[in-house]
mmCIF file of C-alpha atoms in Angstrom:
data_model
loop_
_atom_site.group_PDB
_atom_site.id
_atom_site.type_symbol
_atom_site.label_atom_id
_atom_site.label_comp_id
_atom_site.label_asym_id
_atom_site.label_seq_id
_atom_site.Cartn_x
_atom_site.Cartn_y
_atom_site.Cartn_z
ATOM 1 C CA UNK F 1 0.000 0.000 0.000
ATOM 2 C CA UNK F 2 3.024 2.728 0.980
ATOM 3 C CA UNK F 3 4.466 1.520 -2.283
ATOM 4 C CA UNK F 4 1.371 2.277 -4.466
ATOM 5 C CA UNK F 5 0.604 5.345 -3.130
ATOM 6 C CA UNK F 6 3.932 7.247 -2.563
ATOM 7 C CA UNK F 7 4.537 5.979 -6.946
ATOM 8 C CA UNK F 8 0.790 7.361 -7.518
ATOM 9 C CA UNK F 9 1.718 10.543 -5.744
ATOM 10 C CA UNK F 10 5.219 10.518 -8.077
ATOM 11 C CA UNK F 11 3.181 10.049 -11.345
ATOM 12 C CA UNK F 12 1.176 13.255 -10.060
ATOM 13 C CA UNK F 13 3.696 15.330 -8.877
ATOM 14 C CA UNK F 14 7.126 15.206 -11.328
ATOM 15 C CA UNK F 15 6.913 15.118 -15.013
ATOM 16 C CA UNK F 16 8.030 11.900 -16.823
ATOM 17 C CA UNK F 17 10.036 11.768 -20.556
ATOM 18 C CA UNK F 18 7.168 10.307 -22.983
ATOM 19 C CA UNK F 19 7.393 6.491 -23.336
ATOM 20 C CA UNK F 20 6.303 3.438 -25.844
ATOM 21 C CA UNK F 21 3.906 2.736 -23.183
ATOM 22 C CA UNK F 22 2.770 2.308 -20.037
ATOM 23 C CA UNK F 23 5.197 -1.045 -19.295
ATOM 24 C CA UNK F 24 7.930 1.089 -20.674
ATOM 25 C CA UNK F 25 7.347 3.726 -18.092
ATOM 26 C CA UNK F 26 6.975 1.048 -15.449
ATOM 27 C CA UNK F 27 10.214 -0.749 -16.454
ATOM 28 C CA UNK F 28 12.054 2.407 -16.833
ATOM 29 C CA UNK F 29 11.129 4.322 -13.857
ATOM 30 C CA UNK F 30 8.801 2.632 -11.319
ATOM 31 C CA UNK F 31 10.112 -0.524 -11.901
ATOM 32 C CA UNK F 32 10.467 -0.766 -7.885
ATOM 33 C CA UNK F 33 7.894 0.242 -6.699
ATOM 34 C CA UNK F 34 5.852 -2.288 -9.066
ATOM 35 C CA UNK F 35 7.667 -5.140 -8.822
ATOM 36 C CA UNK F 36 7.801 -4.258 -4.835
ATOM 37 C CA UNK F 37 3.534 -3.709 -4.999
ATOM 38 C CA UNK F 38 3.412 -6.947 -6.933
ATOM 39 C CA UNK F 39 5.529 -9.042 -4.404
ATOM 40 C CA UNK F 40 4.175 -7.942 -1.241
ATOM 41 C CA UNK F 41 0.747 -8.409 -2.504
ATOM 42 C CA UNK F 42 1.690 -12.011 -3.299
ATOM 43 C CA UNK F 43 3.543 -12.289 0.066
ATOM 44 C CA UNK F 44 0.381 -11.251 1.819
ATOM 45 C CA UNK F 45 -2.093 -13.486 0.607
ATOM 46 C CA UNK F 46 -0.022 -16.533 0.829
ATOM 47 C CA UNK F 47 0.590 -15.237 4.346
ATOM 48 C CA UNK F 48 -3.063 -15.188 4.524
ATOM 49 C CA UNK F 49 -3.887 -18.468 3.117
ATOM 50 C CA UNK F 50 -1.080 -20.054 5.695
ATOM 51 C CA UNK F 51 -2.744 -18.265 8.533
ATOM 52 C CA UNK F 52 -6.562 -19.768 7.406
ATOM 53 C CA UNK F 53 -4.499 -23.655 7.324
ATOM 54 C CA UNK F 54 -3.041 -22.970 10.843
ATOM 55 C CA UNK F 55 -6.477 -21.749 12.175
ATOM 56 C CA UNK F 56 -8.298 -24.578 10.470
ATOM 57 C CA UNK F 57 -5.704 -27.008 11.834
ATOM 58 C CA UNK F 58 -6.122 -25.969 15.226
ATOM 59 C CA UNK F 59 -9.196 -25.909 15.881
ATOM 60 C CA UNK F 60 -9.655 -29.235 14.324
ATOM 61 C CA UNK F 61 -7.241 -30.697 16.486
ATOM 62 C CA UNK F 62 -8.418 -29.448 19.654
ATOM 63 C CA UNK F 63 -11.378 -30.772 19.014
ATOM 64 C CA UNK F 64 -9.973 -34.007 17.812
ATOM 65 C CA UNK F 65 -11.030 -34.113 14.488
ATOM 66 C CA UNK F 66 -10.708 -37.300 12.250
ATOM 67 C CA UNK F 67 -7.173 -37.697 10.245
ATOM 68 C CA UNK F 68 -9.743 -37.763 7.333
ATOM 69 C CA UNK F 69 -11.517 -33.954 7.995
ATOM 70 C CA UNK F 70 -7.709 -32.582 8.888
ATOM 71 C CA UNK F 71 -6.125 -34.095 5.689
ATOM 72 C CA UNK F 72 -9.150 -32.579 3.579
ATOM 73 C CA UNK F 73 -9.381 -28.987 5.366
ATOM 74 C CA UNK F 74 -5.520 -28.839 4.470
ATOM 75 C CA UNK F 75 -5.635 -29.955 0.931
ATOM 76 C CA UNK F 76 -8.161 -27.794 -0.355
ATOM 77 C CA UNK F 77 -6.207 -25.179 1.467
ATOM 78 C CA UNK F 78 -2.875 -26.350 -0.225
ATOM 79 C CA UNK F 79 -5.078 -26.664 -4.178
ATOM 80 C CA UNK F 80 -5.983 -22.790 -3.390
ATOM 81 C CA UNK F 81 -2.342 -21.292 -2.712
ATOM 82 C CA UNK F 82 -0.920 -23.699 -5.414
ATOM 83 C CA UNK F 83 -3.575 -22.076 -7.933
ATOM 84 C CA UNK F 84 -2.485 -18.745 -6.895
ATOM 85 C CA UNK F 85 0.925 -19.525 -7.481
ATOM 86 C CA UNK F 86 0.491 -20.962 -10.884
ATOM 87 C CA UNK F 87 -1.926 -17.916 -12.094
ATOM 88 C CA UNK F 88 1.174 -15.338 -10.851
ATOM 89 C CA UNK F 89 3.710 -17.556 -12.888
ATOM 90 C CA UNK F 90 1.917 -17.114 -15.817
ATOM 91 C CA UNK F 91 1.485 -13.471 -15.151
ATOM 92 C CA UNK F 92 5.342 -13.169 -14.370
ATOM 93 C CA UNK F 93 6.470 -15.938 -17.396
ATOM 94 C CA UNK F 94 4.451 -13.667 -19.716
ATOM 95 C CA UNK F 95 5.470 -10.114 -18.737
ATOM 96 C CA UNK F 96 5.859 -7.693 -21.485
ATOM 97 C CA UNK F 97 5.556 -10.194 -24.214
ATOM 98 C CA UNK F 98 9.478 -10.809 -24.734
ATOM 99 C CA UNK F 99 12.567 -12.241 -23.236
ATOM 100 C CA UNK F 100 13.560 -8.670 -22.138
ATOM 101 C CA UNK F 101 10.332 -7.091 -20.872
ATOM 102 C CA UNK F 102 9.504 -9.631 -18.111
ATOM 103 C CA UNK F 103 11.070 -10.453 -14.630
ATOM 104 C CA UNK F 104 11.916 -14.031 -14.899
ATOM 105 C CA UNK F 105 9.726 -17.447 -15.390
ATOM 106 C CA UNK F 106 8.144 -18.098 -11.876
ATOM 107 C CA UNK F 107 7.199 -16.020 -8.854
ATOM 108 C CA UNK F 108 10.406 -16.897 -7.465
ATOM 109 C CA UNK F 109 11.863 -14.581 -10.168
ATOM 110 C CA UNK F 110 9.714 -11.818 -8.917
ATOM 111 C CA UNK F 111 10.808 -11.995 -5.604
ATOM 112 C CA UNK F 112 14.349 -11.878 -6.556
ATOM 113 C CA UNK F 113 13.846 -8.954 -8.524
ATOM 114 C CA UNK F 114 12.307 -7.264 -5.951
ATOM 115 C CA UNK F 115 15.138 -8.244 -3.193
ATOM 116 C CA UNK F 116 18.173 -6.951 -5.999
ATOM 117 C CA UNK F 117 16.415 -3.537 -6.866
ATOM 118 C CA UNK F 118 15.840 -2.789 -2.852
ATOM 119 C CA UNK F 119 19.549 -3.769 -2.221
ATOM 120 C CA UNK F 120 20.429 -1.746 -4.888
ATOM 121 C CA UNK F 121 18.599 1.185 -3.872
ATOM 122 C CA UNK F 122 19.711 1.182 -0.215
ATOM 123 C CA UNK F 123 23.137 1.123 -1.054
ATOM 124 C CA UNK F 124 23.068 3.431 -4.099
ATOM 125 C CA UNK F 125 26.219 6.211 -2.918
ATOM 126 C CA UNK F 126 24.619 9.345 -3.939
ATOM 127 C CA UNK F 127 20.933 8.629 -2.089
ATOM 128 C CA UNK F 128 21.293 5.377 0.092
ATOM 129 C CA UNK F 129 19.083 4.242 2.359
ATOM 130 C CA UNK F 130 20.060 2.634 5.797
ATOM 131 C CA UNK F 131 16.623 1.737 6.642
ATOM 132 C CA UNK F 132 15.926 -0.200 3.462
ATOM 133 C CA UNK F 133 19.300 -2.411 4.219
ATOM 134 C CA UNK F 134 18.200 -2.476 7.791
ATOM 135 C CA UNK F 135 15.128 -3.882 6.835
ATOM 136 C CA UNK F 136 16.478 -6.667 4.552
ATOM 137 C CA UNK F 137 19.068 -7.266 7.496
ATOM 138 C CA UNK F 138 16.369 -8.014 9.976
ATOM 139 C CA UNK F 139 14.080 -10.329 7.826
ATOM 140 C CA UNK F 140 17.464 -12.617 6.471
ATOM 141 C CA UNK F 141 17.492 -12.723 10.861
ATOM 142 C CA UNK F 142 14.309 -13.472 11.442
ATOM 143 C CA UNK F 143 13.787 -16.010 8.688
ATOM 144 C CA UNK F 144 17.470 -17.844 10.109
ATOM 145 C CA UNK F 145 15.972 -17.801 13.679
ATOM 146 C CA UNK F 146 12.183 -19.378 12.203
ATOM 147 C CA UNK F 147 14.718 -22.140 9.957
ATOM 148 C CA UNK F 148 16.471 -22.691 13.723
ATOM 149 C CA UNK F 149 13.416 -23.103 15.424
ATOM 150 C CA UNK F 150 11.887 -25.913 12.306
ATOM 151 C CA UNK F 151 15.179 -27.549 12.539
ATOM 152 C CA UNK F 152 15.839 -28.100 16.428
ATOM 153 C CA UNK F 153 12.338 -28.385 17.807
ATOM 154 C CA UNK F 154 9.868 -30.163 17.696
ATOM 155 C CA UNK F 155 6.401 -30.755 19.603
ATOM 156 C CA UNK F 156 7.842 -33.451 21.836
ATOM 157 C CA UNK F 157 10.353 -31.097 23.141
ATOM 158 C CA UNK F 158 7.770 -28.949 24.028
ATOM 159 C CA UNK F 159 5.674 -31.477 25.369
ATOM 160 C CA UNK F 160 8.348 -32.463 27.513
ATOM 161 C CA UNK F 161 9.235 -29.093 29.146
ATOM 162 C CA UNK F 162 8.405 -28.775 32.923
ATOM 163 C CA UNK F 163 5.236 -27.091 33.562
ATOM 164 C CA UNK F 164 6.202 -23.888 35.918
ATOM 165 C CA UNK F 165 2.930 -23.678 36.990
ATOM 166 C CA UNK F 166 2.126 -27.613 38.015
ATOM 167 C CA UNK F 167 2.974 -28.747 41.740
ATOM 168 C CA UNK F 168 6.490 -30.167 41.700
ATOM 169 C CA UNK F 169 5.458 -33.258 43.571
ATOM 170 C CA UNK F 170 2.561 -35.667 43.649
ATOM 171 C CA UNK F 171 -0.514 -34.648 46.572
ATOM 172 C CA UNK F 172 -1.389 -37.964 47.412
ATOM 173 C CA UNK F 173 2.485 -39.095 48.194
ATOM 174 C CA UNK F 174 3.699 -36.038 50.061
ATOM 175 C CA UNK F 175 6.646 -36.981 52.728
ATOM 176 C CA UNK F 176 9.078 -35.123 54.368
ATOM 177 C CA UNK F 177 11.942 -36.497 52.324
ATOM 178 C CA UNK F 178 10.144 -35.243 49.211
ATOM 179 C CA UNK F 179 9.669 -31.612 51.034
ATOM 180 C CA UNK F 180 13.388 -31.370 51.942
ATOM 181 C CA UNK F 181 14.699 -32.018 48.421
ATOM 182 C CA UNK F 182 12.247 -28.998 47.122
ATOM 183 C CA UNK F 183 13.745 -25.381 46.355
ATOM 184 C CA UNK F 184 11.684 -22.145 48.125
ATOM 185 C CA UNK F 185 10.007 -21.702 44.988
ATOM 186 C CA UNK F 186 9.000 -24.927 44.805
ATOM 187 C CA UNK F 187 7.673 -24.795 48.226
ATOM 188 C CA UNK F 188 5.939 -22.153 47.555
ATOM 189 C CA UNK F 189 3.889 -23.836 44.707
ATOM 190 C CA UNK F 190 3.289 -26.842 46.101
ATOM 191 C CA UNK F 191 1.350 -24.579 49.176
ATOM 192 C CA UNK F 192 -0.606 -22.863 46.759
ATOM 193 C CA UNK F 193 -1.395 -26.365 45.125
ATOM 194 C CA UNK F 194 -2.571 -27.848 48.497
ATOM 195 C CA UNK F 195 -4.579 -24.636 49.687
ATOM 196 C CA UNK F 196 -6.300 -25.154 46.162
ATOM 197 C CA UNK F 197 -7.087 -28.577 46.683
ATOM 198 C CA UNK F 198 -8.167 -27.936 50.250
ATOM 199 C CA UNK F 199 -10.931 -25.670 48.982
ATOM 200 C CA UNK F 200 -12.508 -27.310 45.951
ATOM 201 C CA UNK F 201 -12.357 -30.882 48.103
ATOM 202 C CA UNK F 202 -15.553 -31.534 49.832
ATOM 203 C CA UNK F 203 -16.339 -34.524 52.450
ATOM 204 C CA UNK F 204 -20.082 -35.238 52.629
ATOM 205 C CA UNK F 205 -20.668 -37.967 55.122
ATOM 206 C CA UNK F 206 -17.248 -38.222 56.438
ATOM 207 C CA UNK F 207 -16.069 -39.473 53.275
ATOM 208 C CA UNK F 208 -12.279 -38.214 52.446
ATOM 209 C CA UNK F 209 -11.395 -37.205 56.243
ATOM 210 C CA UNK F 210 -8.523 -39.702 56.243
ATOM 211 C CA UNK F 211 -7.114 -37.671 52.953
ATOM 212 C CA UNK F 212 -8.469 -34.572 54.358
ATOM 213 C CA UNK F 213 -6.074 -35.083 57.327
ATOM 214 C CA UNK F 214 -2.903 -36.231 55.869
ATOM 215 C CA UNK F 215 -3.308 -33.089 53.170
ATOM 216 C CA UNK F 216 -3.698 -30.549 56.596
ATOM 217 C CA UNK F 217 -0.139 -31.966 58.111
ATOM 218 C CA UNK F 218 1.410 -31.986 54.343
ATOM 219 C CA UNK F 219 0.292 -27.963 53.976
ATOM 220 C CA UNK F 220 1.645 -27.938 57.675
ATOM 221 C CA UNK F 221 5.183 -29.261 57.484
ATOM 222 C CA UNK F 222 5.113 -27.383 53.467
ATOM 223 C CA UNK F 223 4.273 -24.017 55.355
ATOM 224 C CA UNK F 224 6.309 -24.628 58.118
ATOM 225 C CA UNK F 225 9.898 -25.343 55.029
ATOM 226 C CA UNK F 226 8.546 -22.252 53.508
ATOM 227 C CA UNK F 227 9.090 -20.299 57.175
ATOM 228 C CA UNK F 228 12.363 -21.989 57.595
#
């Protein structure tokens, strides 16, 4: 959107030399801020469709969906962004109707076009732009840190990671051998656990007093670590 409007506004406002046609005055002198319009536009609806998958998947999955109803929602989202792909090839393979007038053969081409003419223009000696490089800097960063993160974890790993907000130990096997080995933080969680569990357990009939009991001298000797 910046990149359509500041070009409209430079169409308006400085005078252009007369030109074959409109791709020749888009090749010769916006040919930026179109390829730039024409990338990002691409980049955001792929983004898009990716985002619609993930929700899709998601929801189906904490719901428990079938293998079946997850495998369909994500191939007809998969057959939509690889249309979308192949319609902007043949936009991009086509171009101005020759060799010369046309960024490359795939969308891939586009992209690459894009990436050298913004390089080019931040580093250009007699009107660079830091804050074009910077920006190029930070998204080669950000896409090596995503790559890391695909490469080195995984859901079991985060499966497996401790749950800071669980109790450390087991309720119905407290001892004082267990309490000793347990840090002040620790401590501290495991009392909030146990006054929890004190007030959501109920006892109609005298059921439970026996548990009730040994829970009352487990928050005791907890309470009285925590003091120590």
């Amino acid at each position: 959107v910046l990149w359509a409007a500041v070009e409209v506004n430079q169409l308006t406002e400085r005078p252009f030399e007369p030109a074959l046609s409109v791709w020749d005055l888009i090749h010769r002198d916006c040919d930026l801020a179109w390829s730039a319009v024409n990338s990002h536009y691409m980049l955001g609806i792929m983004g898009f469709t990716a985002m619609l998958w993930l929700r899709a998947y998601v929801l189906l999955l904490s719901v428990r969906a079938s293998n079946f109803l997850m495998s369909a929602a994500s191939t007809g989202t998969a057959a939509a962004l690889c249309l979308m792909v192949s319609i902007v090839n043949r936009g991009v393979q086509q171009g101005g109707g020759t060799a010369d007038d046309r960024y490359g053969d795939t969308i891939l081409d586009l992209f690459w076009h894009y990436g050298t003419l913004l390089l080019q223009a931040g580093l250009d000696g007699e009107n660079p732009g830091p804050l074009q490089v910077s920006a190029i800097g930070l998204e080669v960063a950000s896409l090596a840190f995503l790559l890391a993160v695909l490469l080195n974890e995984s859901d079991l790993d985060f499966e497996n990671e401790p749950d800071e907000d669980a109790c450390p130990v087991d309720l119905f096997e407290i001892n004082e051998d267990e309490i000793s080995k347990l840090s002040a933080k620790e401590l501290q969680r495991l009392t909030t656990c146990l006054s929890l569990e004190d007030d959501g357990m109920s006892a109609p009939n005298g059921v439970g007093k026996e548990e009730k009991r040994k829970r009352e001298e487990s928050d005791n000797g907890c309470q009285a670590a925590v003091a120590e």
